[in-house]
Short mmCIF file of C-alpha atoms (C1' of nucleotides) in Angstrom, two decimals:
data_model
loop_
_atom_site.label_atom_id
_atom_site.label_comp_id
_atom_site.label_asym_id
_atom_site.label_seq_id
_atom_site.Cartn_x
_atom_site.Cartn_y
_atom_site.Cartn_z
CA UNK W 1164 99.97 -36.91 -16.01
CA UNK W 1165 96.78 -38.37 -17.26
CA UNK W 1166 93.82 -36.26 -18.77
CA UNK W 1167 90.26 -36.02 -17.57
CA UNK W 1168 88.42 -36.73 -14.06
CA UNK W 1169 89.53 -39.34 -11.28
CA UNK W 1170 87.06 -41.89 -10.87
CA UNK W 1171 89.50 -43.92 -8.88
CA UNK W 1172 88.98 -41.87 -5.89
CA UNK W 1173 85.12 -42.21 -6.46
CA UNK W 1174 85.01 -46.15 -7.27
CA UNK W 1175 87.58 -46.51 -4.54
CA UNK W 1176 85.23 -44.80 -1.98
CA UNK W 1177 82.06 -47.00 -2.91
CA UNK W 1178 84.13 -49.91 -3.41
CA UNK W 1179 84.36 -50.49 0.23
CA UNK W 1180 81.70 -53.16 1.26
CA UNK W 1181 80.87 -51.03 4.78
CA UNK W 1182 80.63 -47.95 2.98
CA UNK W 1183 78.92 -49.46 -0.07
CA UNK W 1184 76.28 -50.46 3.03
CA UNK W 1185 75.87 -47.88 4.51
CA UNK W 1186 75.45 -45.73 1.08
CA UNK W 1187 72.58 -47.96 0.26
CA UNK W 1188 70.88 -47.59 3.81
CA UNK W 1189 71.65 -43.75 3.03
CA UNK W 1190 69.66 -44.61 -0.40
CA UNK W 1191 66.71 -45.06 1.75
CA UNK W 1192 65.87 -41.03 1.80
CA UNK W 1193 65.99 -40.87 5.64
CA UNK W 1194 68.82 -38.87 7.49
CA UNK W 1195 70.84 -41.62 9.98
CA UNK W 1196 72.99 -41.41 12.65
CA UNK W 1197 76.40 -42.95 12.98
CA UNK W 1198 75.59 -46.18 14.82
CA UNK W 1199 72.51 -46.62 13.10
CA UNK W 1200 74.74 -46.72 10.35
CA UNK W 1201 77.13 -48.84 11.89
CA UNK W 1202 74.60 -51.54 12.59
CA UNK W 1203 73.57 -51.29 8.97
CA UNK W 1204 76.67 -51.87 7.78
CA UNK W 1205 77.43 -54.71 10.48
CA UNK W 1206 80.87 -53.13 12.24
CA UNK W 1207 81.87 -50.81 15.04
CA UNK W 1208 81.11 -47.46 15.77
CA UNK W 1209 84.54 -46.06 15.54
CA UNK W 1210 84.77 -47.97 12.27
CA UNK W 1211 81.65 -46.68 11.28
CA UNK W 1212 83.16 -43.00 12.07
CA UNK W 1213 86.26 -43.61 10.40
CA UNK W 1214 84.37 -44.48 7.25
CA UNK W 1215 82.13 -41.25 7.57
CA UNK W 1216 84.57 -39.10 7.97
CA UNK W 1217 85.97 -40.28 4.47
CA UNK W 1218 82.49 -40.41 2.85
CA UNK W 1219 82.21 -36.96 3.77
CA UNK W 1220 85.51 -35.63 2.60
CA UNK W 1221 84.35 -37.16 -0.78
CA UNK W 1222 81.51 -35.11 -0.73
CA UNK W 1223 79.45 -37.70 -1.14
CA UNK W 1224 77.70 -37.90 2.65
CA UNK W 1225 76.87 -34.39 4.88
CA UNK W 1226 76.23 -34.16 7.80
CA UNK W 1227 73.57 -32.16 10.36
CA UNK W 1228 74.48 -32.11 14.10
CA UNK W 1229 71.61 -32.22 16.08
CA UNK W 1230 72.05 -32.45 19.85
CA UNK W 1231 74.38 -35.33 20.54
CA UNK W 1232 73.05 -36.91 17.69
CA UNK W 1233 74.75 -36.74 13.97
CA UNK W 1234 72.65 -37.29 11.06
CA UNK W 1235 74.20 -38.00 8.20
CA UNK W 1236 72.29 -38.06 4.59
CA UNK W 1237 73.72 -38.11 0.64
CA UNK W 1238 74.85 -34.70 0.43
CA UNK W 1239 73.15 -34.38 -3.27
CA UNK W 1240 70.40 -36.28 -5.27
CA UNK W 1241 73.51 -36.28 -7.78
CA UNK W 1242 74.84 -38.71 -5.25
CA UNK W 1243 71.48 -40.78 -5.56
CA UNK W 1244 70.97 -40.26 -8.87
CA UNK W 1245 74.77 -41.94 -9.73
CA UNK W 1246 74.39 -44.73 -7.06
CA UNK W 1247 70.83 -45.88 -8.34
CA UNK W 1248 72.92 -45.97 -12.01
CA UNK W 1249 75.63 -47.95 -10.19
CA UNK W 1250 72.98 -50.63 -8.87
CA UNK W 1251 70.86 -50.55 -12.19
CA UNK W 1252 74.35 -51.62 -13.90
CA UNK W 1253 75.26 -54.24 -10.87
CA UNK W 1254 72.11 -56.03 -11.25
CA UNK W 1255 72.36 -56.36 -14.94
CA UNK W 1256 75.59 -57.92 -14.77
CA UNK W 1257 74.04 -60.52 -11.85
CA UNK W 1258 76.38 -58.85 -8.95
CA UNK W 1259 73.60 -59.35 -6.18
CA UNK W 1260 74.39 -59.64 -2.79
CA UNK W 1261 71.47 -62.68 -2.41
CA UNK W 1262 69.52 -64.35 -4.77
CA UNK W 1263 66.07 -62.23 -4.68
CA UNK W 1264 64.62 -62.38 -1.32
CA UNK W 1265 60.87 -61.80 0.00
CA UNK W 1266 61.27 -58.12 -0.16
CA UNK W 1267 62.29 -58.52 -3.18
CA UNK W 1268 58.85 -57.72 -5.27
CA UNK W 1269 57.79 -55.20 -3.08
CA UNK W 1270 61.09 -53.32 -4.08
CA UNK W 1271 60.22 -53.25 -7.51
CA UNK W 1272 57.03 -52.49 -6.58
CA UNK W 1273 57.42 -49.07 -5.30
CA UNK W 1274 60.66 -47.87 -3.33
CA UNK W 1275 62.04 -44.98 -2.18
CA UNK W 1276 65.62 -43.53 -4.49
CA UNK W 1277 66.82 -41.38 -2.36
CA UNK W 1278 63.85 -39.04 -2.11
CA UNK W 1279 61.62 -39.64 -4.94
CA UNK W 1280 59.43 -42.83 -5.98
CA UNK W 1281 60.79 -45.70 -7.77
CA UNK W 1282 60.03 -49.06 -8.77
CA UNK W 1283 57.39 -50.16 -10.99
CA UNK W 1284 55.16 -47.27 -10.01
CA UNK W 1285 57.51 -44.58 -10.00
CA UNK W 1286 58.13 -45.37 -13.66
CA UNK W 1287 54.86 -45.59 -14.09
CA UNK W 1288 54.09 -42.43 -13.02
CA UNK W 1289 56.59 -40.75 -15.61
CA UNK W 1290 55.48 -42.33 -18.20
CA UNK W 1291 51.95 -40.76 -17.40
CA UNK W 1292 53.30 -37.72 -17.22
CA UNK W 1293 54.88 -37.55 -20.41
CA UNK W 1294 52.04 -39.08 -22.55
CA UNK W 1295 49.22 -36.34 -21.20
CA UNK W 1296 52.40 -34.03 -22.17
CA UNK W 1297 52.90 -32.61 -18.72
CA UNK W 1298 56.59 -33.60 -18.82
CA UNK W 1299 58.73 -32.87 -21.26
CA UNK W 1300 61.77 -35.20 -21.40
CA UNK W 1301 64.57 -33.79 -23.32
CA UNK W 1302 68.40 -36.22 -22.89
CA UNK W 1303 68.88 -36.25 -18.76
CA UNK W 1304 66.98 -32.89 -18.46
CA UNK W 1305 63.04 -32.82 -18.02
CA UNK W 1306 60.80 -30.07 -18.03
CA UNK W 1307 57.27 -29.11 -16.37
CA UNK W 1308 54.98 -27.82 -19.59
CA UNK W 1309 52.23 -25.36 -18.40
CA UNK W 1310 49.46 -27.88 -18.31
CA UNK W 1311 52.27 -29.67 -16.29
CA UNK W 1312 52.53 -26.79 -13.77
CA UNK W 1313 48.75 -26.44 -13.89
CA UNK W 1314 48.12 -30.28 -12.95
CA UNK W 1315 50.85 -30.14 -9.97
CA UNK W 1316 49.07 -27.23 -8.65
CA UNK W 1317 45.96 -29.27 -8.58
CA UNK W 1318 47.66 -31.84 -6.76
CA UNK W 1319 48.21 -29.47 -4.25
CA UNK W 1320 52.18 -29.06 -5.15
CA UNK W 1321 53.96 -25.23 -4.90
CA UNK W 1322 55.98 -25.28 -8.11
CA UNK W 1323 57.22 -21.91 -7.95
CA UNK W 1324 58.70 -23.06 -4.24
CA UNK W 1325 60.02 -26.20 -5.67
CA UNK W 1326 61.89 -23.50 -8.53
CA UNK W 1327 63.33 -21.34 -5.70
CA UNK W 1328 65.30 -24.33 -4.37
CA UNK W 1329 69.14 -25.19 -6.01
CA UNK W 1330 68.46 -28.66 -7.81
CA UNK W 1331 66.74 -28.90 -10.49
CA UNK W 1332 62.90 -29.19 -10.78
CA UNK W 1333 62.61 -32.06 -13.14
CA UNK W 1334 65.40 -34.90 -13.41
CA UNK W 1335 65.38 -39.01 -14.89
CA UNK W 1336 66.52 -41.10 -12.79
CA UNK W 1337 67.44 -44.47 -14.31
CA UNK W 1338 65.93 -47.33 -12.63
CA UNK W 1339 67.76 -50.60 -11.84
CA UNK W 1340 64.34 -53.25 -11.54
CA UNK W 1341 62.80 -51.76 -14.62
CA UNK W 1342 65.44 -50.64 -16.79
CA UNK W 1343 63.60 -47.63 -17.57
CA UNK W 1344 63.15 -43.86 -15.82
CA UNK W 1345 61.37 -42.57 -13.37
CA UNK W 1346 61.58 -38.79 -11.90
CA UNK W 1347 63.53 -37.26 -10.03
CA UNK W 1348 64.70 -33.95 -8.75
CA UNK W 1349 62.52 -31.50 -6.32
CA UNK W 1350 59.29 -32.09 -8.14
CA UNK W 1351 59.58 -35.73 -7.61
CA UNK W 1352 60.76 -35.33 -4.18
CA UNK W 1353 57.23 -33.42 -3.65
CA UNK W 1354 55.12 -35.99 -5.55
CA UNK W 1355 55.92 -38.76 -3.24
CA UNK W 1356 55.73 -36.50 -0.26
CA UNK W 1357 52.27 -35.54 -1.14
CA UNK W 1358 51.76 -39.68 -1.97
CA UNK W 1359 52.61 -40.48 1.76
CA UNK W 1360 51.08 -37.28 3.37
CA UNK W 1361 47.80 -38.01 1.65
CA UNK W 1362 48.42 -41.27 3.56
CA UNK W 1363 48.49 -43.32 0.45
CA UNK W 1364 51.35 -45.52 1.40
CA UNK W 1365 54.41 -45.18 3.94
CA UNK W 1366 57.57 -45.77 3.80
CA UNK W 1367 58.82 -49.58 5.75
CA UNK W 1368 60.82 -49.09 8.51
CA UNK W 1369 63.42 -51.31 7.81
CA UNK W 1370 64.04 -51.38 3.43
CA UNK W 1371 63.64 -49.10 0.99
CA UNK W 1372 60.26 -50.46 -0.26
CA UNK W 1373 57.33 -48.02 -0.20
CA UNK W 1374 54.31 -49.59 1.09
CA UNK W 1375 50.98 -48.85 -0.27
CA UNK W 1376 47.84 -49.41 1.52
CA UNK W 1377 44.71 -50.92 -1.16
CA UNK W 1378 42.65 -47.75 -0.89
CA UNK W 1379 46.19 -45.75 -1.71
CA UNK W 1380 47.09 -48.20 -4.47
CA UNK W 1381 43.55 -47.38 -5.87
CA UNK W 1382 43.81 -43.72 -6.10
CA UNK W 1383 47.64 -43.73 -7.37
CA UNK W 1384 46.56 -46.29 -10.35
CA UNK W 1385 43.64 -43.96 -10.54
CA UNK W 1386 45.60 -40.60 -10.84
CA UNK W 1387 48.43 -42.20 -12.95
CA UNK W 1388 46.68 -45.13 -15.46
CA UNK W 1389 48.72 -47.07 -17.53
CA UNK W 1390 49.21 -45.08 -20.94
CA UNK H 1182 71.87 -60.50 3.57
CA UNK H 1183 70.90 -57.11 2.44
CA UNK H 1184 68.98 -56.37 -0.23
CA UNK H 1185 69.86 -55.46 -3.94
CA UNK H 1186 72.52 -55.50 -5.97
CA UNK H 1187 76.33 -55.56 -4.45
CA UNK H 1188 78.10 -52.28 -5.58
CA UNK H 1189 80.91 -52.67 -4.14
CA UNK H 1190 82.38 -55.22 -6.16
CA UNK H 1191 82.17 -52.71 -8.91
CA UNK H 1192 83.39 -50.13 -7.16
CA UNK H 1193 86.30 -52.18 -5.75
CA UNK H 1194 87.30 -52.76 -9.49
CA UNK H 1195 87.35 -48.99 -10.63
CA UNK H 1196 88.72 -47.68 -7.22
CA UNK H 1197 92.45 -49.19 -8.03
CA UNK H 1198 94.27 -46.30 -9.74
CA UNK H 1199 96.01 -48.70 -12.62
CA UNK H 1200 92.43 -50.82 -13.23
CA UNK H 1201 90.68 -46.95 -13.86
CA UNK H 1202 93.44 -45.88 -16.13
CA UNK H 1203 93.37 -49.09 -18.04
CA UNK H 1204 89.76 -48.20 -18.57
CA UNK H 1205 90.06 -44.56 -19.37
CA UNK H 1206 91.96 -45.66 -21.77
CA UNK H 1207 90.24 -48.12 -23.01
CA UNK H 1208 87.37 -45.28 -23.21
CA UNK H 1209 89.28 -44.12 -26.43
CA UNK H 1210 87.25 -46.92 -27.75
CA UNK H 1211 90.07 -48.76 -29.80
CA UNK H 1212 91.06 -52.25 -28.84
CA UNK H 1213 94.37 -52.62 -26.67
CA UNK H 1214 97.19 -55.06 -26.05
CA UNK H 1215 98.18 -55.83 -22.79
CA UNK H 1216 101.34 -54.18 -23.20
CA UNK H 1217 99.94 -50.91 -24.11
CA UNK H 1218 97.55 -51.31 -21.20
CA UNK H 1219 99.97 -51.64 -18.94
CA UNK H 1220 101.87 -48.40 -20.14
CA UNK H 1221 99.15 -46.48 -20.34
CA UNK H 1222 98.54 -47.68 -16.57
CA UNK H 1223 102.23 -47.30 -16.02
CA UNK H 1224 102.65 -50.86 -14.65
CA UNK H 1225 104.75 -53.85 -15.33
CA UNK H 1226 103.09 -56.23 -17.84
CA UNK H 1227 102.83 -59.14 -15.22
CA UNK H 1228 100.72 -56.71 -12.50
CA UNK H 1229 98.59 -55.34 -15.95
CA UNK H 1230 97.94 -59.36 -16.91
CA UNK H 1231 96.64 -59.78 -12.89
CA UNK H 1232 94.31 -56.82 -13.42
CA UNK H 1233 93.00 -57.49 -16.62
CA UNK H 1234 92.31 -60.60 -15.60
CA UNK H 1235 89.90 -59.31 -12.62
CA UNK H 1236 87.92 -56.61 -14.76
CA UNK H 1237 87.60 -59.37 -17.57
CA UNK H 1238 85.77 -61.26 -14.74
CA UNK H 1239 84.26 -58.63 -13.62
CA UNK H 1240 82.77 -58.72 -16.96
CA UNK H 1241 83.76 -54.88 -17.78
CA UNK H 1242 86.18 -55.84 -20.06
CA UNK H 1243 86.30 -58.81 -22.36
CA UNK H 1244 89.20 -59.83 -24.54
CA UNK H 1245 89.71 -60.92 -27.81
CA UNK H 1246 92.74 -63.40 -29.33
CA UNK H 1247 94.81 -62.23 -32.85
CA UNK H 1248 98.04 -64.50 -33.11
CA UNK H 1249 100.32 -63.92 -30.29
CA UNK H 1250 97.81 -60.65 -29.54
CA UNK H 1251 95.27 -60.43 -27.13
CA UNK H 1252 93.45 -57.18 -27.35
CA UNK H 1253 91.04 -55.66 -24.89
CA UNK H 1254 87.75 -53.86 -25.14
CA UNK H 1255 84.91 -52.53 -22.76
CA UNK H 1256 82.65 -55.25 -23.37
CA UNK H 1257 79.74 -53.38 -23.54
CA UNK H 1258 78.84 -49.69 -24.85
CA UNK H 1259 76.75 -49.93 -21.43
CA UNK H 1260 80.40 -49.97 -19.50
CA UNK H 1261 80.97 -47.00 -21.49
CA UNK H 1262 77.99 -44.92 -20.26
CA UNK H 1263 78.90 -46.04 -16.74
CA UNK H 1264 82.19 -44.74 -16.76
CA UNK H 1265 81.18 -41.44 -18.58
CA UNK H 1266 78.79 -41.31 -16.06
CA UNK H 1267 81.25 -41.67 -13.41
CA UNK H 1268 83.73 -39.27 -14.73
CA UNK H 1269 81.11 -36.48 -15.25
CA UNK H 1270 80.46 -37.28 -11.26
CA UNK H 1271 83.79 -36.44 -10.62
CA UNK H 1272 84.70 -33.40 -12.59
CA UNK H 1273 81.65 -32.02 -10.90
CA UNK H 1274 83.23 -33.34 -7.50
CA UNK H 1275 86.73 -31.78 -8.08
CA UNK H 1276 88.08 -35.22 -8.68
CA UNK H 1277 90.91 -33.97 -11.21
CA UNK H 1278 93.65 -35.89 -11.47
CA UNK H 1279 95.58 -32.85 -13.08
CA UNK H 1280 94.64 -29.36 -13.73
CA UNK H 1281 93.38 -28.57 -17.49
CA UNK H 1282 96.44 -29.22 -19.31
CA UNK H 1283 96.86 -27.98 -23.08
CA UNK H 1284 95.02 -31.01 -24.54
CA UNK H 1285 92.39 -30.53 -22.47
CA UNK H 1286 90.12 -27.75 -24.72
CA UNK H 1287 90.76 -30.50 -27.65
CA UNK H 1288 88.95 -32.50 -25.17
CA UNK H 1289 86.50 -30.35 -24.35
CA UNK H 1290 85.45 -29.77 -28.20
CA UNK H 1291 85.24 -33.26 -29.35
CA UNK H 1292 86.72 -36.52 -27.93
CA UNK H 1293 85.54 -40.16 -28.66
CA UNK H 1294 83.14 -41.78 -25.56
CA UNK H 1295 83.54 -45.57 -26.37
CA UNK H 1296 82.64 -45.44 -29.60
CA UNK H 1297 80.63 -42.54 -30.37
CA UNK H 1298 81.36 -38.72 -30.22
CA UNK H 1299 81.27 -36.43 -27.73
CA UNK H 1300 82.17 -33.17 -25.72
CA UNK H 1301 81.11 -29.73 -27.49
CA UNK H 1302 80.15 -31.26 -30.63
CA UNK H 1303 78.71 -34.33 -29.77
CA UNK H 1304 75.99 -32.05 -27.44
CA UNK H 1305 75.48 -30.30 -30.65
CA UNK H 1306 75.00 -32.78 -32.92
CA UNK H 1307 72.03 -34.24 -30.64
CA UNK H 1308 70.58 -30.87 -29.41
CA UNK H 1309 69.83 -30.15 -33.53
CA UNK H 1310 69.02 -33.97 -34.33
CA UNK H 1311 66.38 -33.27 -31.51
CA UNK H 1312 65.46 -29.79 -32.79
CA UNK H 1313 64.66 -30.90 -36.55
CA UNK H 1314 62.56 -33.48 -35.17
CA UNK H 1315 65.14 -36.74 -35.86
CA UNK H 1316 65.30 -37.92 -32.88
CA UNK H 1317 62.65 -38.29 -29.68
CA UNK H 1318 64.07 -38.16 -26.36
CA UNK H 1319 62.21 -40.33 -23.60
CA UNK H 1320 63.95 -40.68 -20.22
CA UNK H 1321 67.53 -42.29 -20.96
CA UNK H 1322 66.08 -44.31 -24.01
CA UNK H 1323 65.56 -42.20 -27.50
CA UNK H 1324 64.26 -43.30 -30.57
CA UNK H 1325 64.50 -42.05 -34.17
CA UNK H 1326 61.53 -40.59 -36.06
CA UNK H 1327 60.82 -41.50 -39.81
CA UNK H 1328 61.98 -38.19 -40.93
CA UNK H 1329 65.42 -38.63 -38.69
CA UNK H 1330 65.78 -42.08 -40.58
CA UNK H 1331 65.42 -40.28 -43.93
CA UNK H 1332 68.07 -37.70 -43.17
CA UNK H 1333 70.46 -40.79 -42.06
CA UNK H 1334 69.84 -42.40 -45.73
CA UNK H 1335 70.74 -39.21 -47.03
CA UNK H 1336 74.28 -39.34 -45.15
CA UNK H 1337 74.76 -42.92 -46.14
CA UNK H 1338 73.85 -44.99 -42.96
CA UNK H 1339 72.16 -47.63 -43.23
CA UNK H 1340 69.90 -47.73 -40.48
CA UNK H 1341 68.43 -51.30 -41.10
CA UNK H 1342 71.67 -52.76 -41.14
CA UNK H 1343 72.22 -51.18 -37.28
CA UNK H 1344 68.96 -52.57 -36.19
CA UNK H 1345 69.86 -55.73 -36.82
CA UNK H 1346 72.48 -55.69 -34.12
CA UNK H 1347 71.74 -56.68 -30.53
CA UNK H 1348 72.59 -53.20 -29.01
CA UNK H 1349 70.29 -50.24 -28.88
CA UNK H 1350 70.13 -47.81 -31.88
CA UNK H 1351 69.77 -44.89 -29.87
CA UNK H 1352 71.04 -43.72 -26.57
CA UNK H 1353 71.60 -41.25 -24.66
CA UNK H 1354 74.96 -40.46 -22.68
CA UNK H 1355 75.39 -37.80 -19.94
CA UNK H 1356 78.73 -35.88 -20.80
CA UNK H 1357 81.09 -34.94 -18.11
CA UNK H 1358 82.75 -31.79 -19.84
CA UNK H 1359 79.50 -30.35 -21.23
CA UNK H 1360 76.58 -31.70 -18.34
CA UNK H 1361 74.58 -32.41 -20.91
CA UNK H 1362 73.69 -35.49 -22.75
CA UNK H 1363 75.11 -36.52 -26.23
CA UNK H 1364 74.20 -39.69 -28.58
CA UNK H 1365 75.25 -43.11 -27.92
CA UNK H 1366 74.29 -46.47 -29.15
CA UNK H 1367 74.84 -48.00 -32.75
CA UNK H 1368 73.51 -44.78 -34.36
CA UNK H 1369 75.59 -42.53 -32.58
CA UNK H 1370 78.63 -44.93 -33.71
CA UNK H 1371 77.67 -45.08 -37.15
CA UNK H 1372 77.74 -41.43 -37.55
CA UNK H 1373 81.44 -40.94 -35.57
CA UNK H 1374 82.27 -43.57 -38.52
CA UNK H 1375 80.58 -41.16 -41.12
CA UNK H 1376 82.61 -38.46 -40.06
CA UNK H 1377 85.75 -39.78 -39.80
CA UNK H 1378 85.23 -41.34 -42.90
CA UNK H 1379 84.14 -37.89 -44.77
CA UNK H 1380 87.70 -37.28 -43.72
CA UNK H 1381 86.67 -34.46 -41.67
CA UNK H 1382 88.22 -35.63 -38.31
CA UNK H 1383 90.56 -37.90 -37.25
CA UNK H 1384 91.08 -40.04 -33.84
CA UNK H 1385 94.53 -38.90 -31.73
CA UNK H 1386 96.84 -41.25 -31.53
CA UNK H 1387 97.71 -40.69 -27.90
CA UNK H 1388 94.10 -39.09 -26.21
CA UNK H 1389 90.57 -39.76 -26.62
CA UNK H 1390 90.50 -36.35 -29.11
CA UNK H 1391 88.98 -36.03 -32.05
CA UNK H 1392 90.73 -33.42 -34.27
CA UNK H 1393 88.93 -32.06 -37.02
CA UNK H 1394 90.41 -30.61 -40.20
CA UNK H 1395 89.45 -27.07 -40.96
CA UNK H 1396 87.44 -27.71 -43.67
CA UNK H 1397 85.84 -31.11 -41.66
CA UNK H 1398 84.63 -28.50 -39.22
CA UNK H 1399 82.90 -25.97 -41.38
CA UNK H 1400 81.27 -29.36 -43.10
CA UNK H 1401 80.26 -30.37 -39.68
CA UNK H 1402 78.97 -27.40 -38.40
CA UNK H 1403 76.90 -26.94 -41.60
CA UNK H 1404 75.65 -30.02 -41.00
CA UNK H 1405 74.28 -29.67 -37.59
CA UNK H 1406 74.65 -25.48 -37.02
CA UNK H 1407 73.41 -24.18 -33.22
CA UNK H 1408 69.86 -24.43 -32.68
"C1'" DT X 296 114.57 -76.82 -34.15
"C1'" DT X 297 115.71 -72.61 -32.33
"C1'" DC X 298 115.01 -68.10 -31.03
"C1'" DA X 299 111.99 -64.16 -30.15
"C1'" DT X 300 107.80 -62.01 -28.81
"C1'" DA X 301 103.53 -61.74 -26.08
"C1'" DC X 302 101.47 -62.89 -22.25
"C1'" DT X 303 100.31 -65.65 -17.92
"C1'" DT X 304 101.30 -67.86 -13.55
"C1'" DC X 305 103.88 -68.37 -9.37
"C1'" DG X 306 105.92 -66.66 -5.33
"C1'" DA X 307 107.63 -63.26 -2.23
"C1'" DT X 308 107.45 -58.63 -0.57
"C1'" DG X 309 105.62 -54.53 1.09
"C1'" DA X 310 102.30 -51.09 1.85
"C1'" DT X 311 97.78 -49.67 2.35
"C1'" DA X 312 93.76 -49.62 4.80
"C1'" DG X 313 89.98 -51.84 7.33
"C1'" DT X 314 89.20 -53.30 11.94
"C1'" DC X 315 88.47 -52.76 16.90
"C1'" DG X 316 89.89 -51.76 22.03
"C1'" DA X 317 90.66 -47.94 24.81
"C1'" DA X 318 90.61 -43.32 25.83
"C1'" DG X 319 88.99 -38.59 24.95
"C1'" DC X 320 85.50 -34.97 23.91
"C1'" DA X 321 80.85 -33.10 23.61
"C1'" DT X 322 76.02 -32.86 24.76
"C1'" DC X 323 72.03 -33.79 27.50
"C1'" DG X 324 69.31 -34.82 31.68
"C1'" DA X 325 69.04 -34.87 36.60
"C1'" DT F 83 78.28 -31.58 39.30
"C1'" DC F 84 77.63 -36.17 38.00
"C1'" DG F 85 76.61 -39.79 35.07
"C1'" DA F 86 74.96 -41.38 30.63
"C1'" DT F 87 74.83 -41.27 25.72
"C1'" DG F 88 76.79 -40.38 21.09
"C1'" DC F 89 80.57 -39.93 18.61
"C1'" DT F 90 85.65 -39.08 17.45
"C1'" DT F 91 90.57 -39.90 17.89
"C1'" DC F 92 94.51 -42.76 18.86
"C1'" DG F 93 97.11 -46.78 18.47
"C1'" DA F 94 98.00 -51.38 17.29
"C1'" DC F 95 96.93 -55.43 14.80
"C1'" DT F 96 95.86 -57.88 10.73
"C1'" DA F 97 94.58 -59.11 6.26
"C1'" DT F 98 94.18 -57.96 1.79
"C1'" DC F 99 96.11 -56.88 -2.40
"C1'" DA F 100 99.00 -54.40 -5.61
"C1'" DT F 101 103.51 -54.97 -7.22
"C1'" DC F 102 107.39 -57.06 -9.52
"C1'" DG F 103 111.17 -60.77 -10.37
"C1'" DA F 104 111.45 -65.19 -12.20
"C1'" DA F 105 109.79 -69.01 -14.47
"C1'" DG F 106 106.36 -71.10 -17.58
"C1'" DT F 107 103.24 -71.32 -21.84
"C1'" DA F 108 101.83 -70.12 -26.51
"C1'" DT F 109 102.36 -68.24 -31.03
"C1'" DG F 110 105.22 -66.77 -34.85
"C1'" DA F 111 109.40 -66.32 -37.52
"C1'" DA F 112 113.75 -68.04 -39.23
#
DNA sequence: TTCATACTTCGATGATAGTCGAAGCATCGA
DNA sequence: TCGATGCTTCGACTATCATCGAAGTATGAA
């Protein structure tokens, strides 16, 4: 009857405050199981279940069995990518859930979207990237110039592994604290792996905020100056 | 309670099936009465007056008085880019709410997002603005170059004059029927207005289309040929 | 004033869907 | 084989909310 896409379904889905929860616990990067989301969300385990199960005919959660346990994770960064957009928009128009909080700065900070770095460093970090012209950006797409390629291999980052994969190398990712981009895709999925394994800052345990040790926060600023 | 901005509440507002076809239509970009809302939703004007009444609090929809008239608009281009956004999420998703009908190539080639054009052409018109050097691409921000403002002169748009308003001149919108991004913001207005005023195109009266006379194409495509 | 149009508000109804208790299935360890 | 853990399914309850009829308000025309 009508023309074009259904984002009732979609809006419907995330419109649910347990699911809306437990898609931003889900926004955290980490794989969960059902009653961790559950507590996360603050109901039941069946109710919990019953929400999965939806979530995942959606196509917007997967899950991985694993023993007894089921992990469940975003099943795309497409999924991310449209729920950090969702949040960016939210806080704009003042739909918070609390009036900023003590995690608050450390969020915009440095936090994880997902699987890639965002926050105050993570745009940071692109806009580095683009003014030594190892990134071009190009509408949502980005691409990795040679020198680009040639840098992440000094960093210690297989590019031509990162290529083999299905999602993109290179994407934006619009940010909801600063308003501006910050990567995403596989290549930033391996730049803030390699940030944590060089043991530059972990992830907390309990938000989405990445923390950085001073000695970490030294040689990030140091690798990725203001412009 | 938890941290960051409360999506559901957004969600919640586009997941009703006559709110989200109140706003697809409303993506055509004109301003709407109530009563055409409500058949384009297929409700009863009382139940249309109830919704409208939630998304204007919601703030994605804001309303404006003429005589016995009220017409309603997105209130924002932003809303715009949000639910382009969400629609290219769900054609990707399978979310259809109809197979590809006849109008839907129409659709396909040129349509109007909000206020500015998109689909086939649209792309087009920003892959070759990008291409001759008009227009600079940064993460979801763009700007225009002094050359690009030149070329804008020469088509009769007055680029000053769209400065001067509070929204962004340039921006960039991901398009759900090509993947790709197309130009939003004033700019990308003004130069749907340029066209339509060239009397190369006109709007449908009954879908977001944008039909171009022969001759309006050939102009068109002269204009901004594949790059 | 009177009538008509455009829309909102009120009130009642009905259906959807979120919720949880209880039971069922699957996996693991002993 | 037994019990424990993790999760799903079933069933029933409940609350929310979309919906529409009817009445009320506002603007315009005659």
């Amino acid at each position: 009857m009508k023309e074009g896409p259904d984002i009732a379904q979609i809006g419907a889905l995330i419109g649910d405050p347990a699911r809306a929860n437990m898609l931003a616990a889900l926004m955290g990067g980490r794989a969960l199981t059902a009653t961790e989301l559950a507590g996360a969300a603050g109901i039941t385990l069946q109710t919990a279940s019953s929400h999965l199960a939806k979530l995942e005919a959606g196509g917007l959660v997967s899950q991985r069995k694993q023993g007894r346990h089921r992990y469940f994770a975003l099943s795309d960064d497409e999924v991310g990518l449209l729920l950090e957009s969702l949040m960016g928009f939210a806080a704009n128009r003042g739909f918070l859930r609390t009036r900023p909080g003590p995690k608050d700065p450390a969020l915009r900070k440095a936090r994880v979207c997902y699987d890639h770095l965002a926050g105050d460093f993570g745009v940071r970090m692109l806009d580095r990237l683009i003014a030594e012209g190892h990134v071009v950006v190009g509408g949502d797409e980005a691409t990795l110039t040679a020198a680009g390629e040639t840098r992440m291999a000094g960093l210690g980052i297989d590019v031509d592994g990162l290529r083999r994969q299905r999602r993109p190398l290179c994407r934006t990712c619009l940010d909801w604290s600063e308003r501006r981009s910050h990567l995403a895709g596989s290549l930033g999925e391996a730049l803030l792996a390699r940030v944590i394994d060089q043991g530059w800052a972990r992830r907390s345990e309990d938000s989405r905020a990445i923390l950085f040790t001073p000695a970490g926060e030294r040689a990030f600023l140091e690798l990725f100056p203001l412009s």
